Amino acid sequence: MIYIHVPLCRSFCTYCGFYSEIAADGCKKQYLEALKAEILSAKGKNPGPLNTLYFGGGTPSVLDPDDFRQILETLEEAGFTGSFEEWTVEVNPDDIVTKGPAYVKALMALGVNRFSIGIQSLDDGILRWMNRRHDASRGLDALRILRESGVRNLSADLIFGLASLQEKTWEDTVCRLLEAARPEHISAYQLSVEAGSALEKQVAEGLCAEASDEQCRAQYDLLCRLLRDAGYEHYEVSNFALPGFRARHNSGYWARIPYLGFGGGAHSFDGSVRSWNTEKLTGYSRQNEILTPEDSKIERIMLSLRTSDGADAAFLHECCNADTLGRLLSEGVLVESQGRIRIPEDRFFVSDEIIQELI
Ligand code: SF4
């Protein structure tokens, strides 16, 4: 699995704490040169199975088709040649509308077969507050362009957990998204106050209130119900898919399959060492963390219990406190069947607390 990080954005969103730089003239060229040199220097490293390629950001859609072609050729030159059964590119709605169907088709001609679009909301007031580049109508236009260009594996990101998000507005966003495109995959993230974000400053200055747990829970429950009724499988705490459309790349992360990440801020995992590039556009260096058996165990519990497939039952019985595990099972907080232990969907919202009890 290969991950390419594109730490370039045209503007910064209120809630964002990711590393990214403004995509000013010249930045893209510097970024591409550093990226290609890094890929070539990684020749011989373990990328795990070469079945998925993922461009995340930042905003990968600031890149042109020729930039993607150059990166692909560099991956091939370095020996990272796979069939890439799933090749995902994260796109911004505004870029899709501005660049149009020709852009989408050019990426598909290169082999991109999955587009992940940051819709976030279909309410203009909320999108303005988020400082997104698109409004609701442009978001819907982008979905239409992707579909009319022939995209058959589409993922849409949504954000909930805002104090100002009314139930009706949230329901309207989800329903309009389904009506407009019925994406094969939906990721819905609860807003959190990230260090270094504009939101952190607003909260500190009392300009923005955080949503209560009850509000977040109600919005999450509403989302789960609407997507269940629409035929989606809730296969991970934040992820929903129509049958056959689980995200293969992200599923690989949750199964702790090795992958290689390139670009400033990108992370990698070789099965026992997690590493990450420092957050710079060029001249970044790689930092390593060797996982102890205890670290690996905790990580495996945390990642697997967030999925609807859950964790291997024998593994949990072997490494968790027997009293705690027995109590959680008898209370129905965890369920065991067919050799797996999982958190039932109606407790996904409190999965972090449940996992904390176990580790
Ligand atoms: S949320 Fe995405 S588009 Fe917005 S600033 Fe962060 S990385 Fe850039």
PDB file of N, CA and C in Angstrom, residues 127-173:
ATOM      1  N   LEU A 127     -20.836  25.876   5.961  1.00  0.00           N
ATOM      2  CA  LEU A 127     -19.661  25.851   5.060  1.00  0.00           C
ATOM      3  C   LEU A 127     -18.870  27.149   5.163  1.00  0.00           C
ATOM      4  N   ARG A 128     -19.592  28.272   5.297  1.00  0.00           N
ATOM      5  CA  ARG A 128     -18.890  29.571   5.455  1.00  0.00           C
ATOM      6  C   ARG A 128     -18.113  29.567   6.763  1.00  0.00           C
ATOM      7  N   TRP A 129     -18.771  29.100   7.829  1.00  0.00           N
ATOM      8  CA  TRP A 129     -18.093  29.064   9.137  1.00  0.00           C
ATOM      9  C   TRP A 129     -16.849  28.170   9.061  1.00  0.00           C
ATOM     10  N   MET A 130     -16.948  27.084   8.311  1.00  0.00           N
ATOM     11  CA  MET A 130     -15.799  26.168   8.171  1.00  0.00           C
ATOM     12  C   MET A 130     -14.683  26.765   7.310  1.00  0.00           C
ATOM     13  N   ASN A 131     -14.999  27.875   6.623  1.00  0.00           N
ATOM     14  CA  ASN A 131     -14.069  28.482   5.651  1.00  0.00           C
ATOM     15  C   ASN A 131     -13.736  27.518   4.515  1.00  0.00           C
ATOM     16  N   ARG A 132     -14.738  26.728   4.127  1.00  0.00           N
ATOM     17  CA  ARG A 132     -14.551  25.867   2.960  1.00  0.00           C
ATOM     18  C   ARG A 132     -14.610  26.740   1.702  1.00  0.00           C
ATOM     19  N   ARG A 133     -14.032  26.256   0.604  1.00  0.00           N
ATOM     20  CA  ARG A 133     -14.014  27.030  -0.636  1.00  0.00           C
ATOM     21  C   ARG A 133     -15.308  26.907  -1.408  1.00  0.00           C
ATOM     22  N   HIS A 134     -16.145  25.912  -1.053  1.00  0.00           N
ATOM     23  CA  HIS A 134     -17.370  25.702  -1.822  1.00  0.00           C
ATOM     24  C   HIS A 134     -18.606  26.045  -0.990  1.00  0.00           C
ATOM     25  N   ASP A 135     -19.709  26.340  -1.703  1.00  0.00           N
ATOM     26  CA  ASP A 135     -20.998  26.416  -1.015  1.00  0.00           C
ATOM     27  C   ASP A 135     -21.780  25.147  -1.380  1.00  0.00           C
ATOM     28  N   ALA A 136     -23.009  25.042  -0.874  1.00  0.00           N
ATOM     29  CA  ALA A 136     -23.754  23.794  -1.078  1.00  0.00           C
ATOM     30  C   ALA A 136     -23.984  23.517  -2.562  1.00  0.00           C
ATOM     31  N   SER A 137     -24.306  24.570  -3.312  1.00  0.00           N
ATOM     32  CA  SER A 137     -24.629  24.337  -4.720  1.00  0.00           C
ATOM     33  C   SER A 137     -23.392  23.871  -5.492  1.00  0.00           C
ATOM     34  N   ARG A 138     -22.223  24.420  -5.141  1.00  0.00           N
ATOM     35  CA  ARG A 138     -20.975  23.976  -5.797  1.00  0.00           C
ATOM     36  C   ARG A 138     -20.626  22.535  -5.366  1.00  0.00           C
ATOM     37  N   GLY A 139     -20.929  22.197  -4.120  1.00  0.00           N
ATOM     38  CA  GLY A 139     -20.713  20.814  -3.671  1.00  0.00           C
ATOM     39  C   GLY A 139     -21.550  19.847  -4.492  1.00  0.00           C
ATOM     40  N   LEU A 140     -22.831  20.220  -4.723  1.00  0.00           N
ATOM     41  CA  LEU A 140     -23.721  19.353  -5.510  1.00  0.00           C
ATOM     42  C   LEU A 140     -23.274  19.298  -6.966  1.00  0.00           C
ATOM     43  N   ASP A 141     -22.785  20.439  -7.499  1.00  0.00           N
ATOM     44  CA  ASP A 141     -22.261  20.449  -8.876  1.00  0.00           C
ATOM     45  C   ASP A 141     -21.081  19.492  -9.008  1.00  0.00           C
ATOM     46  N   ALA A 142     -20.206  19.516  -7.997  1.00  0.00           N
ATOM     47  CA  ALA A 142     -19.016  18.644  -8.045  1.00  0.00           C
ATOM     48  C   ALA A 142     -19.441  17.171  -8.061  1.00  0.00           C
ATOM     49  N   LEU A 143     -20.437  16.830  -7.240  1.00  0.00           N
ATOM     50  CA  LEU A 143     -20.927  15.438  -7.220  1.00  0.00           C
ATOM     51  C   LEU A 143     -21.477  15.049  -8.589  1.00  0.00           C
ATOM     52  N   ARG A 144     -22.221  15.975  -9.194  1.00  0.00           N
ATOM     53  CA  ARG A 144     -22.800  15.695 -10.519  1.00  0.00           C
ATOM     54  C   ARG A 144     -21.686  15.490 -11.554  1.00  0.00           C
ATOM     55  N   ILE A 145     -20.665  16.354 -11.512  1.00  0.00           N
ATOM     56  CA  ILE A 145     -19.562  16.247 -12.488  1.00  0.00           C
ATOM     57  C   ILE A 145     -18.851  14.897 -12.339  1.00  0.00           C
ATOM     58  N   LEU A 146     -18.616  14.505 -11.077  1.00  0.00           N
ATOM     59  CA  LEU A 146     -17.931  13.219 -10.857  1.00  0.00           C
ATOM     60  C   LEU A 146     -18.760  12.067 -11.427  1.00  0.00           C
ATOM     61  N   ARG A 147     -20.047  12.085 -11.144  1.00  0.00           N
ATOM     62  CA  ARG A 147     -20.904  10.996 -11.647  1.00  0.00           C
ATOM     63  C   ARG A 147     -20.988  11.023 -13.171  1.00  0.00           C
ATOM     64  N   GLU A 148     -21.197  12.236 -13.734  1.00  0.00           N
ATOM     65  CA  GLU A 148     -21.340  12.324 -15.202  1.00  0.00           C
ATOM     66  C   GLU A 148     -20.031  11.965 -15.916  1.00  0.00           C
ATOM     67  N   SER A 149     -18.912  12.061 -15.195  1.00  0.00           N
ATOM     68  CA  SER A 149     -17.613  11.697 -15.796  1.00  0.00           C
ATOM     69  C   SER A 149     -17.377  10.195 -15.719  1.00  0.00           C
ATOM     70  N   GLY A 150     -18.284   9.480 -15.055  1.00  0.00           N
ATOM     71  CA  GLY A 150     -18.164   8.020 -15.022  1.00  0.00           C
ATOM     72  C   GLY A 150     -17.605   7.463 -13.730  1.00  0.00           C
ATOM     73  N   VAL A 151     -17.500   8.292 -12.666  1.00  0.00           N
ATOM     74  CA  VAL A 151     -16.959   7.783 -11.400  1.00  0.00           C
ATOM     75  C   VAL A 151     -17.981   6.831 -10.775  1.00  0.00           C
ATOM     76  N   ARG A 152     -17.539   5.607 -10.501  1.00  0.00           N
ATOM     77  CA  ARG A 152     -18.432   4.575  -9.964  1.00  0.00           C
ATOM     78  C   ARG A 152     -18.038   4.156  -8.551  1.00  0.00           C
ATOM     79  N   ASN A 153     -16.995   4.751  -8.027  1.00  0.00           N
ATOM     80  CA  ASN A 153     -16.615   4.482  -6.630  1.00  0.00           C
ATOM     81  C   ASN A 153     -16.282   5.819  -5.996  1.00  0.00           C
ATOM     82  N   LEU A 154     -17.303   6.357  -5.325  1.00  0.00           N
ATOM     83  CA  LEU A 154     -17.216   7.719  -4.804  1.00  0.00           C
ATOM     84  C   LEU A 154     -17.371   7.680  -3.292  1.00  0.00           C
ATOM     85  N   SER A 155     -16.489   8.389  -2.616  1.00  0.00           N
ATOM     86  CA  SER A 155     -16.608   8.504  -1.159  1.00  0.00           C
ATOM     87  C   SER A 155     -16.815   9.974  -0.819  1.00  0.00           C
ATOM     88  N   ALA A 156     -17.693  10.262   0.130  1.00  0.00           N
ATOM     89  CA  ALA A 156     -17.927  11.654   0.531  1.00  0.00           C
ATOM     90  C   ALA A 156     -17.658  11.791   2.028  1.00  0.00           C
ATOM     91  N   ASP A 157     -16.956  12.860   2.391  1.00  0.00           N
ATOM     92  CA  ASP A 157     -16.703  13.151   3.810  1.00  0.00           C
ATOM     93  C   ASP A 157     -17.747  14.120   4.332  1.00  0.00           C
ATOM     94  N   LEU A 158     -18.216  13.872   5.551  1.00  0.00           N
ATOM     95  CA  LEU A 158     -19.138  14.789   6.231  1.00  0.00           C
ATOM     96  C   LEU A 158     -18.576  15.084   7.617  1.00  0.00           C
ATOM     97  N   ILE A 159     -18.996  16.227   8.165  1.00  0.00           N
ATOM     98  CA  ILE A 159     -18.587  16.574   9.534  1.00  0.00           C
ATOM     99  C   ILE A 159     -19.838  16.861  10.372  1.00  0.00           C
ATOM    100  N   PHE A 160     -19.886  16.270  11.570  1.00  0.00           N
ATOM    101  CA  PHE A 160     -20.961  16.575  12.510  1.00  0.00           C
ATOM    102  C   PHE A 160     -20.312  16.942  13.850  1.00  0.00           C
ATOM    103  N   GLY A 161     -21.168  17.219  14.841  1.00  0.00           N
ATOM    104  CA  GLY A 161     -20.619  17.552  16.154  1.00  0.00           C
ATOM    105  C   GLY A 161     -20.412  19.045  16.339  1.00  0.00           C
ATOM    106  N   LEU A 162     -21.180  19.853  15.586  1.00  0.00           N
ATOM    107  CA  LEU A 162     -21.131  21.311  15.771  1.00  0.00           C
ATOM    108  C   LEU A 162     -22.299  21.711  16.667  1.00  0.00           C
ATOM    109  N   ALA A 163     -22.055  22.647  17.574  1.00  0.00           N
ATOM    110  CA  ALA A 163     -23.131  23.099  18.468  1.00  0.00           C
ATOM    111  C   ALA A 163     -24.244  23.758  17.657  1.00  0.00           C
ATOM    112  N   SER A 164     -23.870  24.399  16.539  1.00  0.00           N
ATOM    113  CA  SER A 164     -24.853  25.161  15.753  1.00  0.00           C
ATOM    114  C   SER A 164     -25.592  24.276  14.728  1.00  0.00           C
ATOM    115  N   LEU A 165     -25.241  22.989  14.678  1.00  0.00           N
ATOM    116  CA  LEU A 165     -25.857  22.105  13.676  1.00  0.00           C
ATOM    117  C   LEU A 165     -27.212  21.596  14.193  1.00  0.00           C
ATOM    118  N   GLN A 166     -28.285  22.116  13.593  1.00  0.00           N
ATOM    119  CA  GLN A 166     -29.632  21.682  13.991  1.00  0.00           C
ATOM    120  C   GLN A 166     -29.927  20.310  13.382  1.00  0.00           C
ATOM    121  N   GLU A 167     -30.779  19.552  14.069  1.00  0.00           N
ATOM    122  CA  GLU A 167     -31.106  18.205  13.592  1.00  0.00           C
ATOM    123  C   GLU A 167     -31.637  18.230  12.156  1.00  0.00           C
ATOM    124  N   LYS A 168     -32.486  19.229  11.895  1.00  0.00           N
ATOM    125  CA  LYS A 168     -33.102  19.326  10.560  1.00  0.00           C
ATOM    126  C   LYS A 168     -32.037  19.592   9.492  1.00  0.00           C
ATOM    127  N   THR A 169     -31.079  20.456   9.825  1.00  0.00           N
ATOM    128  CA  THR A 169     -30.014  20.808   8.870  1.00  0.00           C
ATOM    129  C   THR A 169     -29.144  19.585   8.587  1.00  0.00           C
ATOM    130  N   TRP A 170     -28.834  18.829   9.637  1.00  0.00           N
ATOM    131  CA  TRP A 170     -27.988  17.636   9.484  1.00  0.00           C
ATOM    132  C   TRP A 170     -28.709  16.587   8.645  1.00  0.00           C
ATOM    133  N   GLU A 171     -29.987  16.385   8.944  1.00  0.00           N
ATOM    134  CA  GLU A 171     -30.771  15.405   8.181  1.00  0.00           C
ATOM    135  C   GLU A 171     -30.844  15.829   6.715  1.00  0.00           C
ATOM    136  N   ASP A 172     -31.016  17.128   6.504  1.00  0.00           N
ATOM    137  CA  ASP A 172     -31.101  17.674   5.155  1.00  0.00           C
ATOM    138  C   ASP A 172     -29.791  17.427   4.389  1.00  0.00           C
ATOM    139  N   THR A 173     -28.656  17.639   5.061  1.00  0.00           N
ATOM    140  CA  THR A 173     -27.353  17.421   4.415  1.00  0.00           C
ATOM    141  C   THR A 173     -27.210  15.967   3.986  1.00  0.00           C
TER     142      THR A 173
END
